[in-house]
Amino acid sequence: MKDLIIAGSGPAGLAAAVYASNAMLDFVVIEKFPMSGGQMLNTIDINNYLGFELTDGFSLGQAFRSHAEKQGAEFINDEITAIEKIDGGYKVVCNNGEYETKTIIFALGANPRKLGAKGEQELAGRGVSYCATCDGNFFRGRDAAVIGGGDVALEDALYLANICSEVYLIHRRGELRGAKYLQDKVFKNEKIKLVLNTQVNEILGERKVEGLKLNNGETLSVDGVFIAVGTDANSKLIENLVETDKGFIVADESGKTSCEGIFAAGDVRTKRLRQISTAVSDGANALYSVEEYLNKN
Amino acid sequence: MTKEITTQEFNEKVINSSKPALVDFWASWCGPCRMLSPLVDSVSEQYSEVDFYKVNVDEESELAREYGIMSIPSLILFKDGEVLDESVGVLSEAQLKAFVEQAI
C-alpha cells in the first residue's frame, strides 16, 4: 500500500509532488493526460507568478512538471474511474490498473462552467467556445462576444480584440469583477464594447453561431461567443465520500476534508481566490497534512 | 502512429482510402490540443484497422475551413469517404477509444 496518491497534475498536484519527494513518501501522481499543467494550459500570458515576469501556461506547466520529475516524482497516465474506502486507506481504480494507498491528495481542479443558455450545447464547436486562446484565430476579422466579468473574461476579450473586428463583453452585473489592471486595459481598448447588466437568453444560429438574444429583447449579431462564467469543480469521483458545497470540496487551507485521509488542494476546494500561486500553496499545505496524518496513523 | 497530413494528400489518404481514418485538427498554440494529441498518438498504437492523421490548422487552413472547424481540438472520423462522427474538445482515453471504435 502506498503512502499517498496525488490525483491531478496541475500546480496543486505538482507542488504536492515536490514536497512529497522531499518527505521521502512512497507515492505516485496519476494524471489523465500526458500533459501537465491543468487549466493554465489555456492561458497565453501569465504575469503574476513570482519569479516569472512573463510566461505562458504551457511553459510554466512544463517547468513545474520537470521540477517534480527531477525531484523524483513518478507519474502514471491513466483516468481515475472510482475511489473506494478500504481497510487502512483507499483503493483508486483507473482504466488500466488499481492502486491502494493510505492517503489521497485530490487535486483534479475545475473546468469551465457552462452558461446554460438555449443553443449553447448544439452550437459548441460551431462558434461557441470555452477557450479564446484555442479558437480565437477562427474568428479573425469577425465579430465576437465574451460572456463573463472575471479575470478570464477580461483576458479573453483583450486577446480577441487583437484578432476580431469587434468584441462585445457581456456581463450580467453593472461592474466588472476582474483585476483592476485588466479592467483598465479593457476600458481603454476601442474594439471592446461593454454590455453590462445584461444576460444572454439564447445563442442563435442553425449550423453555426449567428447572434445572441439578450434579456433586454435585443439581438446582437456575432460569429463567435466565448463563455467565461467561472468554473465547476471536478469533484464527482469523491462526492459520495466528502462534503461539498456547490461541487467544491469543503476544506480549509490544511486541505483536510470531511473524510479522514483524503485531502483537497487547488481549484477543487472551497476557497476565495483561484490562482496558480494559491494552488501551489495548497499543494504544500496538503502534503504537510498528509505527513501529520501518516505520523498519527 | 499519427502522421501529419496536408490538403494535397487528403483525398488520396483519407477520402479515397478503404480504411477508416481519424483526423486530429490541432495547433501548437492550443493548450487542450497538446493534452489530447499525445493521447491520440498512444491510442493509435492499439488500432491497426484505422489510420490516424493530424492536421495543423495553421498550415492547412483550407482543410480546416472545408470541414467547418471553429474550435480545436476537433476530431473527425471518416469511413468510406464520409464523415462518420465529429468530436470537439478534449476526450478521456475511454471516450477516445469509444469514438474510434465506431468505425470498426
Coordinates of C-alpha atoms in Angstrom, one line a residue:
Chain A
M1 CA 0.0 0.0 0.0
K2 CA 1.4 3.4 -1.0
D3 CA 1.6 6.3 1.5
L4 CA 0.0 8.7 -1.0
I5 CA -1.7 9.1 -4.3
I6 CA -1.8 12.5 -5.8
A7 CA -4.7 12.8 -8.2
G8 CA -4.1 15.5 -10.8
S9 CA -1.0 17.3 -12.2
G10 CA -1.9 20.9 -12.2
P11 CA 0.0 23.3 -10.0
A12 CA -1.5 21.9 -6.8
G13 CA -0.7 18.3 -7.6
L14 CA 2.8 19.1 -8.8
A15 CA 3.6 21.2 -5.8
A16 CA 2.4 18.4 -3.5
A17 CA 4.6 16.0 -5.5
V18 CA 7.7 18.1 -4.9
Y19 CA 7.0 18.2 -1.2
A20 CA 6.2 14.5 -1.1
S21 CA 9.5 13.7 -2.7
N22 CA 11.3 15.8 -0.1
A23 CA 9.3 14.0 2.6
M24 CA 10.5 10.7 1.0
L25 CA 7.0 9.3 0.8
D26 CA 6.1 6.3 -1.3
F27 CA 3.7 8.0 -3.8
V28 CA 2.6 8.4 -7.4
V29 CA 0.9 11.2 -9.3
I30 CA -2.0 10.0 -11.5
E31 CA -2.7 12.3 -14.5
K32 CA -5.5 11.9 -17.1
F33 CA -3.5 13.4 -19.9
P34 CA 0.2 13.0 -20.8
M35 CA 0.5 16.8 -20.4
S36 CA 0.8 18.5 -17.0
G37 CA -0.4 22.0 -16.1
G38 CA -4.2 21.7 -16.0
Q39 CA -6.2 24.8 -16.7
M40 CA -3.2 27.1 -17.1
L41 CA -2.5 25.3 -20.4
N42 CA -5.3 27.6 -21.8
T43 CA -3.5 30.8 -20.7
I44 CA -1.2 32.6 -23.1
D45 CA 0.1 35.4 -20.8
I46 CA 0.9 34.8 -17.2
N47 CA 2.5 37.8 -15.4
N48 CA 1.6 37.2 -11.8
Y49 CA 3.6 34.1 -10.8
L50 CA 6.5 35.1 -8.8
G51 CA 9.9 34.6 -10.5
F52 CA 8.5 34.5 -14.0
E53 CA 7.9 38.1 -15.2
L54 CA 6.0 37.0 -18.3
T55 CA 5.4 33.4 -19.3
D56 CA 2.7 31.2 -20.8
G57 CA 0.7 28.4 -19.3
F58 CA 2.4 25.7 -21.4
S59 CA 5.9 26.7 -20.4
L60 CA 5.1 27.1 -16.8
G61 CA 3.3 23.8 -16.7
Q62 CA 6.4 22.1 -18.3
A63 CA 8.7 23.8 -15.8
F64 CA 6.5 22.6 -12.9
R65 CA 6.4 19.1 -14.3
S66 CA 10.1 18.9 -14.9
H67 CA 10.8 20.1 -11.4
A68 CA 8.6 17.4 -9.9
E69 CA 10.2 14.7 -12.1
K70 CA 13.8 15.8 -11.2
Q71 CA 12.8 15.7 -7.5
G72 CA 11.8 12.0 -8.1
A73 CA 8.1 12.1 -8.6
E74 CA 6.6 9.1 -10.5
F75 CA 3.8 9.7 -12.9
I76 CA 1.0 7.4 -14.2
N77 CA -1.1 8.4 -17.2
D78 CA -4.5 7.0 -16.5
E79 CA -8.0 8.1 -15.8
I80 CA -9.4 7.5 -12.3
T81 CA -12.8 6.0 -12.5
A82 CA -13.6 5.3 -8.8
I83 CA -12.2 5.8 -5.3
E84 CA -13.3 3.3 -2.7
K85 CA -12.7 3.1 1.1
I86 CA -10.8 0.0 2.1
D87 CA -9.3 -1.2 5.4
G88 CA -6.4 1.2 6.3
G89 CA -6.9 3.5 3.3
Y90 CA -8.4 3.8 -0.2
K91 CA -8.5 1.9 -3.5
V92 CA -8.0 4.1 -6.5
V93 CA -9.5 2.4 -9.6
C94 CA -8.3 3.5 -13.0
N95 CA -9.0 2.4 -16.6
N96 CA -5.8 0.4 -16.7
G97 CA -5.0 -0.5 -13.1
E98 CA -5.8 -0.3 -9.4
Y99 CA -3.8 1.2 -6.6
E100 CA -4.0 1.0 -2.8
T101 CA -3.0 4.0 -0.7
K102 CA -3.1 5.3 2.8
T103 CA -3.9 8.9 1.8
I104 CA -5.1 10.8 -1.3
I105 CA -4.4 14.4 -2.3
F106 CA -7.3 15.2 -4.6
A107 CA -6.3 18.0 -7.0
L108 CA -8.4 17.5 -10.1
G109 CA -9.1 21.2 -10.5
A110 CA -12.0 22.6 -12.3
N111 CA -13.5 23.0 -15.8
P112 CA -15.1 26.0 -17.5
R113 CA -18.7 26.3 -16.4
K114 CA -21.5 26.2 -19.0
L115 CA -23.7 29.2 -19.4
G116 CA -26.9 27.2 -19.5
A117 CA -28.4 29.3 -22.4
K118 CA -30.5 27.8 -25.2
G119 CA -28.4 26.8 -28.2
E120 CA -25.2 26.6 -26.2
Q121 CA -24.8 22.8 -26.4
E122 CA -26.0 22.5 -30.0
L123 CA -23.5 25.1 -31.3
A124 CA -20.5 24.0 -29.2
G125 CA -17.6 23.9 -31.7
R126 CA -19.7 25.8 -34.2
G127 CA -19.0 29.2 -32.8
V128 CA -19.5 28.5 -29.1
S129 CA -16.1 28.2 -27.3
Y130 CA -14.7 28.0 -23.8
C131 CA -11.1 28.7 -24.8
A132 CA -10.4 32.0 -26.5
T133 CA -6.7 31.2 -27.0
C134 CA -7.6 28.0 -28.8
D135 CA -10.3 29.2 -31.1
G136 CA -9.8 33.0 -31.4
N137 CA -8.0 32.6 -34.7
F138 CA -11.1 31.1 -36.4
F139 CA -12.8 34.4 -35.9
R140 CA -10.2 36.7 -37.4
G141 CA -11.7 39.9 -38.7
R142 CA -15.2 38.9 -37.5
D143 CA -17.3 39.9 -34.5
A144 CA -17.3 38.0 -31.3
A145 CA -18.8 38.2 -27.8
V146 CA -17.3 37.3 -24.5
I147 CA -19.6 36.4 -21.6
G148 CA -18.4 37.0 -18.1
G149 CA -16.8 39.7 -15.9
G150 CA -13.9 38.0 -14.1
D151 CA -10.2 37.7 -15.0
V152 CA -10.7 35.1 -17.6
A153 CA -13.4 37.0 -19.4
L154 CA -11.3 40.2 -19.4
E155 CA -8.2 38.3 -20.7
D156 CA -10.3 36.7 -23.4
A157 CA -11.8 40.0 -24.5
L158 CA -8.3 41.6 -24.7
Y159 CA -6.9 38.6 -26.6
L160 CA -9.8 38.6 -29.1
A161 CA -9.5 42.4 -29.6
N162 CA -6.2 41.7 -31.3
I163 CA -7.9 39.3 -33.8
C164 CA -11.6 40.2 -34.2
S165 CA -13.1 43.3 -35.6
E166 CA -15.3 43.9 -32.7
V167 CA -15.6 42.3 -29.3
Y168 CA -18.7 42.6 -27.1
L169 CA -18.0 42.0 -23.4
I170 CA -21.4 40.9 -21.9
H171 CA -21.7 40.8 -18.1
R172 CA -24.8 40.3 -16.0
R173 CA -23.7 42.8 -13.3
G174 CA -23.1 46.6 -13.6
E175 CA -19.4 46.3 -12.7
L176 CA -16.6 44.0 -13.8
R177 CA -15.1 41.7 -11.3
G178 CA -11.6 41.0 -12.8
A179 CA -8.2 42.5 -11.8
K180 CA -8.1 46.3 -11.9
Y181 CA -5.2 46.4 -14.4
L182 CA -7.2 44.2 -16.8
Q183 CA -10.3 46.4 -16.4
D184 CA -8.1 49.4 -17.2
K185 CA -6.9 47.7 -20.4
V186 CA -10.4 46.7 -21.3
F187 CA -11.8 50.3 -20.8
K188 CA -9.0 51.7 -22.9
N189 CA -9.4 49.2 -25.8
E190 CA -11.5 50.8 -28.6
K191 CA -12.5 47.4 -30.0
I192 CA -14.1 46.2 -26.8
K193 CA -17.8 47.3 -26.3
L194 CA -19.1 46.8 -22.8
V195 CA -22.6 45.4 -22.5
L196 CA -23.3 45.5 -18.7
N197 CA -26.4 44.5 -16.7
T198 CA -27.3 42.1 -19.5
Q199 CA -27.8 38.4 -19.8
V200 CA -27.8 36.1 -22.8
N201 CA -31.0 34.2 -23.2
E202 CA -30.2 32.3 -26.3
I203 CA -27.4 31.6 -28.7
L204 CA -28.8 31.9 -32.2
G205 CA -27.9 30.0 -35.3
E206 CA -28.7 27.0 -37.4
R207 CA -25.4 25.3 -38.3
K208 CA -23.2 28.0 -36.7
V209 CA -23.5 30.9 -34.4
E210 CA -25.2 33.9 -35.9
G211 CA -26.1 36.0 -32.9
L212 CA -27.2 36.3 -29.4
K213 CA -30.6 37.0 -28.0
L214 CA -30.3 39.3 -24.9
N215 CA -32.6 39.6 -21.9
N216 CA -33.3 43.2 -22.9
G217 CA -35.0 42.0 -26.0
E218 CA -32.2 43.0 -28.4
T219 CA -30.4 40.7 -30.7
L220 CA -26.6 41.0 -31.2
S221 CA -25.1 39.7 -34.4
V222 CA -21.8 37.8 -33.7
D223 CA -19.9 34.9 -35.3
G224 CA -18.3 33.6 -32.1
V225 CA -19.2 33.5 -28.5
F226 CA -16.6 32.8 -25.8
I227 CA -18.0 31.7 -22.5
A228 CA -16.0 32.6 -19.3
V229 CA -18.5 32.5 -16.5
G230 CA -16.4 30.7 -13.9
T231 CA -15.6 27.1 -13.2
D232 CA -17.1 23.9 -11.9
A233 CA -15.1 21.6 -9.6
N234 CA -14.1 18.2 -10.8
S235 CA -15.3 16.5 -7.6
K236 CA -17.7 13.9 -8.9
L237 CA -15.3 11.0 -8.1
I238 CA -15.5 11.6 -4.4
E239 CA -18.8 13.4 -3.9
N240 CA -20.1 10.4 -2.0
L241 CA -17.1 10.4 0.4
V242 CA -16.6 14.1 1.2
E243 CA -18.7 17.1 2.0
T244 CA -19.1 19.5 -1.0
D245 CA -20.5 23.0 -1.5
K246 CA -21.8 23.8 -5.0
G247 CA -19.5 21.0 -6.2
F248 CA -16.4 22.3 -4.5
I249 CA -14.8 20.1 -1.8
V250 CA -15.2 21.7 1.6
A251 CA -11.7 22.1 3.0
D252 CA -9.7 24.9 4.5
E253 CA -6.0 25.8 3.9
S254 CA -5.0 22.5 5.5
G255 CA -6.7 20.6 2.8
K256 CA -8.5 18.4 5.3
T257 CA -11.8 17.2 4.0
S258 CA -14.7 15.6 5.9
C259 CA -13.2 12.2 5.1
E260 CA -10.1 11.1 7.0
G261 CA -7.1 10.5 4.8
I262 CA -8.5 12.5 1.8
F263 CA -7.1 16.0 1.3
A264 CA -8.2 18.5 -1.3
A265 CA -5.8 21.0 -3.0
G266 CA -6.2 23.7 -5.7
D267 CA -9.3 24.9 -7.5
V268 CA -11.3 21.8 -6.5
R269 CA -11.7 23.0 -2.9
T270 CA -13.8 25.8 -1.4
K271 CA -11.6 28.9 -1.4
R272 CA -11.7 32.7 -2.1
L273 CA -9.0 33.1 -4.8
R274 CA -8.2 30.5 -7.5
Q275 CA -4.8 31.3 -8.9
I276 CA -1.7 29.3 -9.8
S277 CA 0.0 30.7 -6.7
T278 CA -2.8 29.7 -4.3
A279 CA -2.9 26.2 -5.9
V280 CA 0.8 25.8 -5.3
S281 CA 0.3 26.9 -1.7
D282 CA -2.5 24.3 -1.3
G283 CA -0.2 21.5 -2.6
A284 CA 2.4 22.3 0.0
N285 CA -0.2 22.6 2.8
A286 CA -2.0 19.4 1.8
L287 CA 1.3 17.5 1.9
Y288 CA 2.0 18.8 5.4
S289 CA -1.4 17.5 6.5
V290 CA -0.6 14.1 4.8
E291 CA 2.6 13.8 6.8
E292 CA 0.8 14.7 10.0
Y293 CA -1.9 12.1 9.3
L294 CA 0.6 9.4 8.4
N295 CA 2.6 10.0 11.6
K296 CA -0.6 9.6 13.7
N297 CA -2.0 6.5 12.0
Chain B
M1 CA 1.3 6.3 -35.1
T2 CA -0.3 9.6 -36.1
K3 CA 1.0 11.2 -39.3
E4 CA 0.8 14.8 -40.3
I5 CA -1.3 15.2 -43.4
T6 CA -1.6 18.1 -45.9
T7 CA -4.5 19.3 -48.0
Q8 CA -3.0 17.8 -51.2
E9 CA -2.8 14.3 -49.7
F10 CA -6.2 14.4 -48.0
N11 CA -8.3 12.9 -50.8
E12 CA -5.9 10.1 -51.5
K13 CA -5.2 9.1 -48.0
V14 CA -8.5 9.8 -46.2
I15 CA -11.4 10.2 -48.6
N16 CA -10.5 7.5 -51.2
S17 CA -9.0 5.1 -48.6
S18 CA -10.7 1.8 -47.9
K19 CA -9.5 2.1 -44.3
P20 CA -11.4 4.3 -41.8
A21 CA -9.4 7.4 -40.6
L22 CA -9.4 9.6 -37.6
V23 CA -8.2 13.1 -38.2
D24 CA -7.0 15.3 -35.3
F25 CA -7.3 19.1 -36.1
W26 CA -4.8 20.9 -33.8
A27 CA -2.4 23.8 -33.5
S28 CA 0.8 24.3 -31.5
W29 CA -0.6 27.3 -29.6
C30 CA -3.7 25.4 -28.3
G31 CA -3.2 24.0 -24.8
P32 CA -6.0 21.4 -24.9
C33 CA -4.7 20.2 -28.2
R34 CA -1.4 19.5 -26.6
M35 CA -3.2 17.5 -24.0
L36 CA -5.2 15.4 -26.5
S37 CA -2.6 14.8 -29.2
P38 CA -0.3 12.6 -27.1
L39 CA -3.4 10.6 -26.1
V40 CA -4.4 10.2 -29.8
D41 CA -0.8 9.0 -30.5
S42 CA -0.9 6.4 -27.8
V43 CA -4.4 5.1 -28.7
S44 CA -3.4 4.9 -32.4
E45 CA -1.0 2.1 -31.5
Q46 CA -3.9 0.0 -30.4
Y47 CA -5.9 0.1 -33.7
S48 CA -4.3 -1.2 -36.8
E49 CA -7.7 -1.1 -38.6
V50 CA -7.8 2.7 -38.5
D51 CA -5.4 5.3 -39.9
F52 CA -4.6 8.3 -37.6
Y53 CA -3.7 11.7 -39.1
K54 CA -3.0 15.2 -37.7
V55 CA -3.9 18.4 -39.4
N56 CA -2.1 21.5 -38.3
V57 CA -4.9 24.2 -38.8
D58 CA -2.3 27.0 -39.2
E59 CA -0.6 25.3 -42.1
E60 CA -3.7 23.6 -43.6
S61 CA -6.3 26.3 -43.0
E62 CA -8.1 25.4 -46.2
L63 CA -8.8 21.9 -44.9
A64 CA -9.9 23.2 -41.6
R65 CA -12.3 25.6 -43.4
E66 CA -13.6 22.9 -45.6
Y67 CA -14.6 20.8 -42.6
G68 CA -16.0 23.8 -40.7
I69 CA -13.6 23.7 -37.9
M70 CA -14.2 26.5 -35.5
S71 CA -12.9 25.0 -32.3
I72 CA -9.9 22.9 -31.6
P73 CA -9.0 20.2 -30.7
S74 CA -11.6 18.7 -33.1
L75 CA -11.6 15.0 -34.2
I76 CA -13.3 13.8 -37.3
L77 CA -13.8 10.1 -38.0
F78 CA -14.0 9.2 -41.7
K79 CA -15.3 5.9 -43.2
D80 CA -15.9 5.1 -46.9
G81 CA -15.1 8.7 -47.8
E82 CA -17.8 10.1 -45.5
V83 CA -17.8 11.9 -42.1
L84 CA -19.0 9.2 -39.6
D85 CA -18.7 11.4 -36.5
E86 CA -17.1 14.5 -35.1
S87 CA -16.0 15.4 -31.6
V88 CA -15.0 18.8 -30.2
G89 CA -12.8 19.3 -27.2
V90 CA -10.6 17.1 -25.0
L91 CA -11.6 13.4 -24.5
S92 CA -10.6 10.9 -22.0
E93 CA -8.8 7.7 -23.1
A94 CA -12.1 5.7 -22.7
Q95 CA -14.1 8.3 -24.7
L96 CA -11.5 8.4 -27.4
K97 CA -11.4 4.6 -27.8
A98 CA -15.2 4.5 -28.0
F99 CA -15.1 7.3 -30.6
V100 CA -12.6 5.3 -32.8
E101 CA -14.4 2.0 -32.4
Q102 CA -17.5 3.4 -34.2
A103 CA -15.6 3.0 -37.4
I104 CA -14.6 -0.7 -36.9

